[in-house]
């Protein structure tokens, strides 16, 4: 496989966060071994699912990078077993064309994914988002307002502005938007959005999300056909751009 050049812009400091990489592909391990310590991450490696589970229990890392194609067991099983006892952020590493595996991993509790080949900049950005979410105290409701690009949401007054002009949303549109805000920068599957916005009885009604996402884009995007805020993760779900 080919991997993008490791040169990256300055990263937000991870404060020596410990990362466990569960990956059997030597090229990727060498690549991340060169990148992550430069960004002040402490890196530990496992080449099998069983070793990865053992190291996760022993080291209690701050974040796990998990390959789905492991030699001894399915990476989805590793994610499932981790989520039985740990809330450690998990970013899965997948090959192109594994949309169903990505969806399954996210539904099992993985926080995000990157598709091989990936750039160092993309992976580091995903890691920073996952670590920021993990650092929030339990039960914290978040900030009183949220801003990204031309979008500003006053979460206390339930007001939405685009370029400081108020935009009126329906109840469902607002609930969908605030769900994306709570997970800003992270991909959410159709099933996750359906469960949070419409409830567990509607997790198979994927068209609900498509219809309301189109409505949100029409109200919030400068060019709904080329969205810059409400991004589609093809075959997987949606992500709200976070700045």
PDB file of C-alpha atoms in Angstrom:
ATOM      1  CA  UNK A   1       0.000   0.000   0.000  1.00  0.00           C
ATOM      2  CA  UNK A   2       1.064   3.629  -0.405  1.00  0.00           C
ATOM      3  CA  UNK A   3       1.020   6.109   2.460  1.00  0.00           C
ATOM      4  CA  UNK A   4       1.048   9.881   2.202  1.00  0.00           C
ATOM      5  CA  UNK A   5       4.111  11.931   3.087  1.00  0.00           C
ATOM      6  CA  UNK A   6       4.550  12.169   6.870  1.00  0.00           C
ATOM      7  CA  UNK A   7       5.099  15.932   6.826  1.00  0.00           C
ATOM      8  CA  UNK A   8       2.283  17.531   8.832  1.00  0.00           C
ATOM      9  CA  UNK A   9       1.318  20.937  10.174  1.00  0.00           C
ATOM     10  CA  UNK A  10       1.827  21.640  13.869  1.00  0.00           C
ATOM     11  CA  UNK A  11      -0.554  19.579  15.944  1.00  0.00           C
ATOM     12  CA  UNK A  12      -2.490  20.558  19.017  1.00  0.00           C
ATOM     13  CA  UNK A  13      -0.406  19.149  21.844  1.00  0.00           C
ATOM     14  CA  UNK A  14      -1.518  15.677  22.956  1.00  0.00           C
ATOM     15  CA  UNK A  15       0.216  16.154  26.339  1.00  0.00           C
ATOM     16  CA  UNK A  16       2.069  12.824  26.053  1.00  0.00           C
ATOM     17  CA  UNK A  17      -1.087  10.814  25.450  1.00  0.00           C
ATOM     18  CA  UNK A  18      -0.497   7.064  25.256  1.00  0.00           C
ATOM     19  CA  UNK A  19      -1.570   5.407  22.004  1.00  0.00           C
ATOM     20  CA  UNK A  20      -1.950   1.675  21.445  1.00  0.00           C
ATOM     21  CA  UNK A  21      -1.641   0.656  17.789  1.00  0.00           C
ATOM     22  CA  UNK A  22      -3.175  -2.755  17.009  1.00  0.00           C
ATOM     23  CA  UNK A  23      -1.960  -3.383  13.466  1.00  0.00           C
ATOM     24  CA  UNK A  24      -0.114  -6.235  11.736  1.00  0.00           C
ATOM     25  CA  UNK A  25       1.047  -4.361   8.633  1.00  0.00           C
ATOM     26  CA  UNK A  26       4.751  -3.448   9.064  1.00  0.00           C
ATOM     27  CA  UNK A  27       4.634  -0.433   6.723  1.00  0.00           C
ATOM     28  CA  UNK A  28       1.894   1.261   8.702  1.00  0.00           C
ATOM     29  CA  UNK A  29       3.616   0.519  11.996  1.00  0.00           C
ATOM     30  CA  UNK A  30       6.857   2.051  10.687  1.00  0.00           C
ATOM     31  CA  UNK A  31       4.971   5.087   9.392  1.00  0.00           C
ATOM     32  CA  UNK A  32       3.217   5.754  12.713  1.00  0.00           C
ATOM     33  CA  UNK A  33       6.378   4.968  14.676  1.00  0.00           C
ATOM     34  CA  UNK A  34       8.015   7.848  12.785  1.00  0.00           C
ATOM     35  CA  UNK A  35       5.071  10.252  13.156  1.00  0.00           C
ATOM     36  CA  UNK A  36       3.452   9.877  16.552  1.00  0.00           C
ATOM     37  CA  UNK A  37       6.474  10.285  18.856  1.00  0.00           C
ATOM     38  CA  UNK A  38       7.292  13.518  16.966  1.00  0.00           C
ATOM     39  CA  UNK A  39       3.864  14.782  18.058  1.00  0.00           C
ATOM     40  CA  UNK A  40       4.571  13.832  21.716  1.00  0.00           C
ATOM     41  CA  UNK A  41       2.474  10.666  21.675  1.00  0.00           C
ATOM     42  CA  UNK A  42       3.762   7.609  23.544  1.00  0.00           C
ATOM     43  CA  UNK A  43       3.256   4.677  21.180  1.00  0.00           C
ATOM     44  CA  UNK A  44       2.818   0.994  22.005  1.00  0.00           C
ATOM     45  CA  UNK A  45       2.250  -1.647  19.345  1.00  0.00           C
ATOM     46  CA  UNK A  46       0.440  -4.972  19.068  1.00  0.00           C
ATOM     47  CA  UNK A  47       0.306  -7.127  15.941  1.00  0.00           C
ATOM     48  CA  UNK A  48      -2.600  -9.401  16.903  1.00  0.00           C
ATOM     49  CA  UNK A  49      -6.035  -8.890  18.380  1.00  0.00           C
ATOM     50  CA  UNK A  50      -5.275 -10.984  21.446  1.00  0.00           C
ATOM     51  CA  UNK A  51      -2.093  -9.056  22.200  1.00  0.00           C
ATOM     52  CA  UNK A  52      -3.962  -5.811  21.602  1.00  0.00           C
ATOM     53  CA  UNK A  53      -6.648  -6.731  24.138  1.00  0.00           C
ATOM     54  CA  UNK A  54      -4.016  -7.739  26.672  1.00  0.00           C
ATOM     55  CA  UNK A  55      -2.055  -4.509  26.194  1.00  0.00           C
ATOM     56  CA  UNK A  56      -5.207  -2.404  26.382  1.00  0.00           C
ATOM     57  CA  UNK A  57      -6.004  -3.943  29.767  1.00  0.00           C
ATOM     58  CA  UNK A  58      -2.436  -3.641  31.043  1.00  0.00           C
ATOM     59  CA  UNK A  59      -1.525  -0.187  29.743  1.00  0.00           C
ATOM     60  CA  UNK A  60      -4.914   1.605  29.818  1.00  0.00           C
ATOM     61  CA  UNK A  61      -3.991   3.794  26.825  1.00  0.00           C
ATOM     62  CA  UNK A  62      -5.584   7.158  26.100  1.00  0.00           C
ATOM     63  CA  UNK A  63      -6.459   6.123  22.538  1.00  0.00           C
ATOM     64  CA  UNK A  64      -6.463   2.956  20.428  1.00  0.00           C
ATOM     65  CA  UNK A  65      -5.766   2.730  16.697  1.00  0.00           C
ATOM     66  CA  UNK A  66      -7.339  -0.535  15.565  1.00  0.00           C
ATOM     67  CA  UNK A  67      -6.850  -2.301  12.248  1.00  0.00           C
ATOM     68  CA  UNK A  68      -9.896  -4.334  11.243  1.00  0.00           C
ATOM     69  CA  UNK A  69      -7.879  -6.921   9.284  1.00  0.00           C
ATOM     70  CA  UNK A  70      -5.909  -8.697  11.993  1.00  0.00           C
ATOM     71  CA  UNK A  71      -4.324 -12.152  11.533  1.00  0.00           C
ATOM     72  CA  UNK A  72      -5.874 -13.911  14.539  1.00  0.00           C
ATOM     73  CA  UNK A  73      -9.328 -12.375  14.951  1.00  0.00           C
ATOM     74  CA  UNK A  74     -11.703  -9.889  13.374  1.00  0.00           C
ATOM     75  CA  UNK A  75     -11.018  -6.304  14.399  1.00  0.00           C
ATOM     76  CA  UNK A  76     -14.767  -5.913  14.962  1.00  0.00           C
ATOM     77  CA  UNK A  77     -14.544  -8.567  17.673  1.00  0.00           C
ATOM     78  CA  UNK A  78     -11.668  -6.653  19.254  1.00  0.00           C
ATOM     79  CA  UNK A  79     -13.774  -3.468  19.263  1.00  0.00           C
ATOM     80  CA  UNK A  80     -16.742  -5.341  20.728  1.00  0.00           C
ATOM     81  CA  UNK A  81     -14.643  -6.861  23.528  1.00  0.00           C
ATOM     82  CA  UNK A  82     -12.984  -3.532  24.309  1.00  0.00           C
ATOM     83  CA  UNK A  83     -16.356  -1.854  24.641  1.00  0.00           C
ATOM     84  CA  UNK A  84     -17.438  -4.447  27.215  1.00  0.00           C
ATOM     85  CA  UNK A  85     -15.176  -2.770  29.767  1.00  0.00           C
ATOM     86  CA  UNK A  86     -13.468   0.327  28.322  1.00  0.00           C
ATOM     87  CA  UNK A  87     -14.502   3.765  27.103  1.00  0.00           C
ATOM     88  CA  UNK A  88     -11.071   4.417  25.560  1.00  0.00           C
ATOM     89  CA  UNK A  89     -11.441   6.245  22.227  1.00  0.00           C
ATOM     90  CA  UNK A  90     -11.040   3.847  19.301  1.00  0.00           C
ATOM     91  CA  UNK A  91     -10.158   4.913  15.762  1.00  0.00           C
ATOM     92  CA  UNK A  92     -10.380   2.066  13.278  1.00  0.00           C
ATOM     93  CA  UNK A  93      -8.067   1.722  10.286  1.00  0.00           C
ATOM     94  CA  UNK A  94      -9.852   0.279   7.268  1.00  0.00           C
ATOM     95  CA  UNK A  95      -9.170  -0.549   3.637  1.00  0.00           C
ATOM     96  CA  UNK A  96     -11.073   1.157   0.862  1.00  0.00           C
ATOM     97  CA  UNK A  97     -14.382  -0.513   0.047  1.00  0.00           C
ATOM     98  CA  UNK A  98     -15.017  -1.722   3.608  1.00  0.00           C
ATOM     99  CA  UNK A  99     -18.009   0.553   4.178  1.00  0.00           C
ATOM    100  CA  UNK A 100     -20.018  -2.116   5.978  1.00  0.00           C
ATOM    101  CA  UNK A 101     -17.125  -2.848   8.317  1.00  0.00           C
ATOM    102  CA  UNK A 102     -16.778   0.867   9.076  1.00  0.00           C
ATOM    103  CA  UNK A 103     -20.471   1.091   9.897  1.00  0.00           C
ATOM    104  CA  UNK A 104     -20.340  -1.987  12.106  1.00  0.00           C
ATOM    105  CA  UNK A 105     -17.284  -0.682  13.961  1.00  0.00           C
ATOM    106  CA  UNK A 106     -18.878   2.701  14.604  1.00  0.00           C
ATOM    107  CA  UNK A 107     -22.124   1.094  15.728  1.00  0.00           C
ATOM    108  CA  UNK A 108     -20.113  -1.120  18.102  1.00  0.00           C
ATOM    109  CA  UNK A 109     -18.681   1.979  19.758  1.00  0.00           C
ATOM    110  CA  UNK A 110     -15.623   2.988  17.739  1.00  0.00           C
ATOM    111  CA  UNK A 111     -15.216   6.747  17.747  1.00  0.00           C
ATOM    112  CA  UNK A 112     -14.012   7.299  14.205  1.00  0.00           C
ATOM    113  CA  UNK A 113     -12.198   5.724  11.269  1.00  0.00           C
ATOM    114  CA  UNK A 114      -9.579   6.530   8.662  1.00  0.00           C
ATOM    115  CA  UNK A 115      -9.325   4.763   5.324  1.00  0.00           C
ATOM    116  CA  UNK A 116      -6.013   3.420   4.063  1.00  0.00           C
ATOM    117  CA  UNK A 117      -3.976   4.970   2.552  1.00  0.00           C
ATOM    118  CA  UNK A 118      -4.289   7.923   4.910  1.00  0.00           C
ATOM    119  CA  UNK A 119      -2.224  11.048   5.485  1.00  0.00           C
ATOM    120  CA  UNK A 120      -0.592  11.818   8.792  1.00  0.00           C
ATOM    121  CA  UNK A 121      -2.481  15.108   8.938  1.00  0.00           C
ATOM    122  CA  UNK A 122      -5.851  13.385   8.583  1.00  0.00           C
ATOM    123  CA  UNK A 123      -5.082  10.804  11.246  1.00  0.00           C
ATOM    124  CA  UNK A 124      -3.696  13.367  13.712  1.00  0.00           C
ATOM    125  CA  UNK A 125      -6.802  15.521  13.283  1.00  0.00           C
ATOM    126  CA  UNK A 126      -9.059  12.531  14.013  1.00  0.00           C
ATOM    127  CA  UNK A 127      -6.948  11.686  17.064  1.00  0.00           C
ATOM    128  CA  UNK A 128      -7.185  15.225  18.450  1.00  0.00           C
ATOM    129  CA  UNK A 129     -10.968  15.207  18.095  1.00  0.00           C
ATOM    130  CA  UNK A 130     -11.275  11.816  19.812  1.00  0.00           C
ATOM    131  CA  UNK A 131      -9.040  12.897  22.690  1.00  0.00           C
ATOM    132  CA  UNK A 132     -10.934  16.176  23.150  1.00  0.00           C
ATOM    133  CA  UNK A 133     -14.229  14.285  23.389  1.00  0.00           C
ATOM    134  CA  UNK A 134     -12.747  11.804  25.841  1.00  0.00           C
ATOM    135  CA  UNK A 135     -11.424  14.640  28.021  1.00  0.00           C
ATOM    136  CA  UNK A 136     -14.879  16.111  28.655  1.00  0.00           C
ATOM    137  CA  UNK A 137     -16.089  15.362  32.189  1.00  0.00           C
ATOM    138  CA  UNK A 138     -19.012  12.900  32.411  1.00  0.00           C
ATOM    139  CA  UNK A 139     -22.339  14.653  32.100  1.00  0.00           C
ATOM    140  CA  UNK A 140     -20.841  17.884  30.785  1.00  0.00           C
ATOM    141  CA  UNK A 141     -23.303  19.599  28.498  1.00  0.00           C
ATOM    142  CA  UNK A 142     -20.617  21.426  26.571  1.00  0.00           C
ATOM    143  CA  UNK A 143     -20.271  25.094  25.689  1.00  0.00           C
ATOM    144  CA  UNK A 144     -23.104  27.594  25.561  1.00  0.00           C
ATOM    145  CA  UNK A 145     -22.472  28.164  21.861  1.00  0.00           C
ATOM    146  CA  UNK A 146     -20.889  26.390  18.923  1.00  0.00           C
ATOM    147  CA  UNK A 147     -19.214  27.970  15.904  1.00  0.00           C
ATOM    148  CA  UNK A 148     -17.756  26.486  12.758  1.00  0.00           C
ATOM    149  CA  UNK A 149     -17.257  28.457   9.560  1.00  0.00           C
ATOM    150  CA  UNK A 150     -20.232  30.764   8.997  1.00  0.00           C
ATOM    151  CA  UNK A 151     -22.444  28.722  11.355  1.00  0.00           C
ATOM    152  CA  UNK A 152     -23.067  29.791  14.952  1.00  0.00           C
ATOM    153  CA  UNK A 153     -25.488  28.011  17.278  1.00  0.00           C
ATOM    154  CA  UNK A 154     -26.557  29.535  20.600  1.00  0.00           C
ATOM    155  CA  UNK A 155     -27.307  26.338  22.505  1.00  0.00           C
ATOM    156  CA  UNK A 156     -28.832  28.114  25.498  1.00  0.00           C
ATOM    157  CA  UNK A 157     -31.316  30.154  23.450  1.00  0.00           C
ATOM    158  CA  UNK A 158     -31.724  27.466  20.764  1.00  0.00           C
ATOM    159  CA  UNK A 159     -30.912  29.956  18.021  1.00  0.00           C
ATOM    160  CA  UNK A 160     -29.056  29.230  14.787  1.00  0.00           C
ATOM    161  CA  UNK A 161     -27.204  31.839  12.740  1.00  0.00           C
ATOM    162  CA  UNK A 162     -25.488  31.755   9.362  1.00  0.00           C
ATOM    163  CA  UNK A 163     -23.275  34.792   8.768  1.00  0.00           C
ATOM    164  CA  UNK A 164     -25.031  36.321  11.803  1.00  0.00           C
ATOM    165  CA  UNK A 165     -28.437  36.032  10.133  1.00  0.00           C
ATOM    166  CA  UNK A 166     -30.859  33.910  12.147  1.00  0.00           C
ATOM    167  CA  UNK A 167     -32.096  30.734  10.497  1.00  0.00           C
ATOM    168  CA  UNK A 168     -35.247  29.017  11.729  1.00  0.00           C
ATOM    169  CA  UNK A 169     -35.134  25.229  12.039  1.00  0.00           C
ATOM    170  CA  UNK A 170     -37.869  22.735  12.751  1.00  0.00           C
ATOM    171  CA  UNK A 171     -37.647  20.707  15.957  1.00  0.00           C
ATOM    172  CA  UNK A 172     -36.226  17.663  14.160  1.00  0.00           C
ATOM    173  CA  UNK A 173     -33.778  19.747  12.126  1.00  0.00           C
ATOM    174  CA  UNK A 174     -32.503  21.384  15.317  1.00  0.00           C
ATOM    175  CA  UNK A 175     -32.222  18.054  17.112  1.00  0.00           C
ATOM    176  CA  UNK A 176     -30.271  16.580  14.193  1.00  0.00           C
ATOM    177  CA  UNK A 177     -27.953  19.595  14.137  1.00  0.00           C
ATOM    178  CA  UNK A 178     -27.278  19.549  17.888  1.00  0.00           C
ATOM    179  CA  UNK A 179     -26.595  15.811  17.746  1.00  0.00           C
ATOM    180  CA  UNK A 180     -23.936  16.489  15.120  1.00  0.00           C
ATOM    181  CA  UNK A 181     -22.604  19.360  17.255  1.00  0.00           C
ATOM    182  CA  UNK A 182     -22.186  17.098  20.286  1.00  0.00           C
ATOM    183  CA  UNK A 183     -19.994  14.879  18.135  1.00  0.00           C
ATOM    184  CA  UNK A 184     -18.447  17.630  15.979  1.00  0.00           C
ATOM    185  CA  UNK A 185     -15.558  16.351  13.902  1.00  0.00           C
ATOM    186  CA  UNK A 186     -16.624  12.720  14.349  1.00  0.00           C
ATOM    187  CA  UNK A 187     -18.463  10.594  11.843  1.00  0.00           C
ATOM    188  CA  UNK A 188     -21.911   9.360  12.873  1.00  0.00           C
ATOM    189  CA  UNK A 189     -23.569   6.463  11.073  1.00  0.00           C
ATOM    190  CA  UNK A 190     -27.141   6.651   9.802  1.00  0.00           C
ATOM    191  CA  UNK A 191     -28.106   4.217  12.559  1.00  0.00           C
ATOM    192  CA  UNK A 192     -26.493   6.333  15.300  1.00  0.00           C
ATOM    193  CA  UNK A 193     -28.272   9.457  14.092  1.00  0.00           C
ATOM    194  CA  UNK A 194     -31.605   7.675  13.800  1.00  0.00           C
ATOM    195  CA  UNK A 195     -31.294   6.302  17.330  1.00  0.00           C
ATOM    196  CA  UNK A 196     -30.390   9.667  18.873  1.00  0.00           C
ATOM    197  CA  UNK A 197     -32.801  11.862  16.916  1.00  0.00           C
ATOM    198  CA  UNK A 198     -35.789   9.644  16.174  1.00  0.00           C
ATOM    199  CA  UNK A 199     -35.373   6.902  18.785  1.00  0.00           C
ATOM    200  CA  UNK A 200     -34.482   3.181  18.750  1.00  0.00           C
ATOM    201  CA  UNK A 201     -37.692   2.165  16.961  1.00  0.00           C
ATOM    202  CA  UNK A 202     -36.580   4.004  13.807  1.00  0.00           C
ATOM    203  CA  UNK A 203     -33.002   2.749  13.337  1.00  0.00           C
ATOM    204  CA  UNK A 204     -33.825   1.172   9.964  1.00  0.00           C
ATOM    205  CA  UNK A 205     -35.427   4.301   8.464  1.00  0.00           C
ATOM    206  CA  UNK A 206     -32.287   5.651   6.778  1.00  0.00           C
ATOM    207  CA  UNK A 207     -34.300   7.875   4.447  1.00  0.00           C
ATOM    208  CA  UNK A 208     -35.265  10.047   7.441  1.00  0.00           C
ATOM    209  CA  UNK A 209     -31.656  11.159   7.811  1.00  0.00           C
ATOM    210  CA  UNK A 210     -31.177  11.840   4.095  1.00  0.00           C
ATOM    211  CA  UNK A 211     -34.329  13.962   3.888  1.00  0.00           C
ATOM    212  CA  UNK A 212     -33.557  16.066   6.950  1.00  0.00           C
ATOM    213  CA  UNK A 213     -29.882  16.427   6.097  1.00  0.00           C
ATOM    214  CA  UNK A 214     -30.895  17.818   2.723  1.00  0.00           C
ATOM    215  CA  UNK A 215     -33.217  20.287   4.480  1.00  0.00           C
ATOM    216  CA  UNK A 216     -30.442  21.351   6.877  1.00  0.00           C
ATOM    217  CA  UNK A 217     -28.012  21.876   4.011  1.00  0.00           C
ATOM    218  CA  UNK A 218     -30.544  23.999   2.158  1.00  0.00           C
ATOM    219  CA  UNK A 219     -30.783  26.258   5.207  1.00  0.00           C
ATOM    220  CA  UNK A 220     -27.164  26.286   6.412  1.00  0.00           C
ATOM    221  CA  UNK A 221     -24.871  25.780   3.435  1.00  0.00           C
ATOM    222  CA  UNK A 222     -23.885  28.507   0.963  1.00  0.00           C
ATOM    223  CA  UNK A 223     -24.028  25.866  -1.772  1.00  0.00           C
ATOM    224  CA  UNK A 224     -26.074  22.838  -0.620  1.00  0.00           C
ATOM    225  CA  UNK A 225     -24.823  20.803  -3.585  1.00  0.00           C
ATOM    226  CA  UNK A 226     -21.212  21.269  -2.399  1.00  0.00           C
ATOM    227  CA  UNK A 227     -21.502  21.269   1.402  1.00  0.00           C
ATOM    228  CA  UNK A 228     -18.649  22.618   3.491  1.00  0.00           C
ATOM    229  CA  UNK A 229     -20.136  22.059   6.964  1.00  0.00           C
ATOM    230  CA  UNK A 230     -22.409  19.012   6.850  1.00  0.00           C
ATOM    231  CA  UNK A 231     -20.173  16.443   5.221  1.00  0.00           C
ATOM    232  CA  UNK A 232     -21.170  13.069   3.790  1.00  0.00           C
ATOM    233  CA  UNK A 233     -19.069  10.035   4.685  1.00  0.00           C
ATOM    234  CA  UNK A 234     -19.934   7.992   1.615  1.00  0.00           C
ATOM    235  CA  UNK A 235     -21.822   4.832   2.477  1.00  0.00           C
ATOM    236  CA  UNK A 236     -21.339   5.415   6.213  1.00  0.00           C
ATOM    237  CA  UNK A 237     -23.025   8.532   7.550  1.00  0.00           C
ATOM    238  CA  UNK A 238     -22.296  12.205   8.191  1.00  0.00           C
ATOM    239  CA  UNK A 239     -19.775  14.433   9.918  1.00  0.00           C
ATOM    240  CA  UNK A 240     -20.066  18.072  11.029  1.00  0.00           C
ATOM    241  CA  UNK A 241     -16.884  19.956  10.239  1.00  0.00           C
ATOM    242  CA  UNK A 242     -15.171  21.155  13.395  1.00  0.00           C
ATOM    243  CA  UNK A 243     -12.674  24.009  13.471  1.00  0.00           C
TER     244      UNK A 243
END
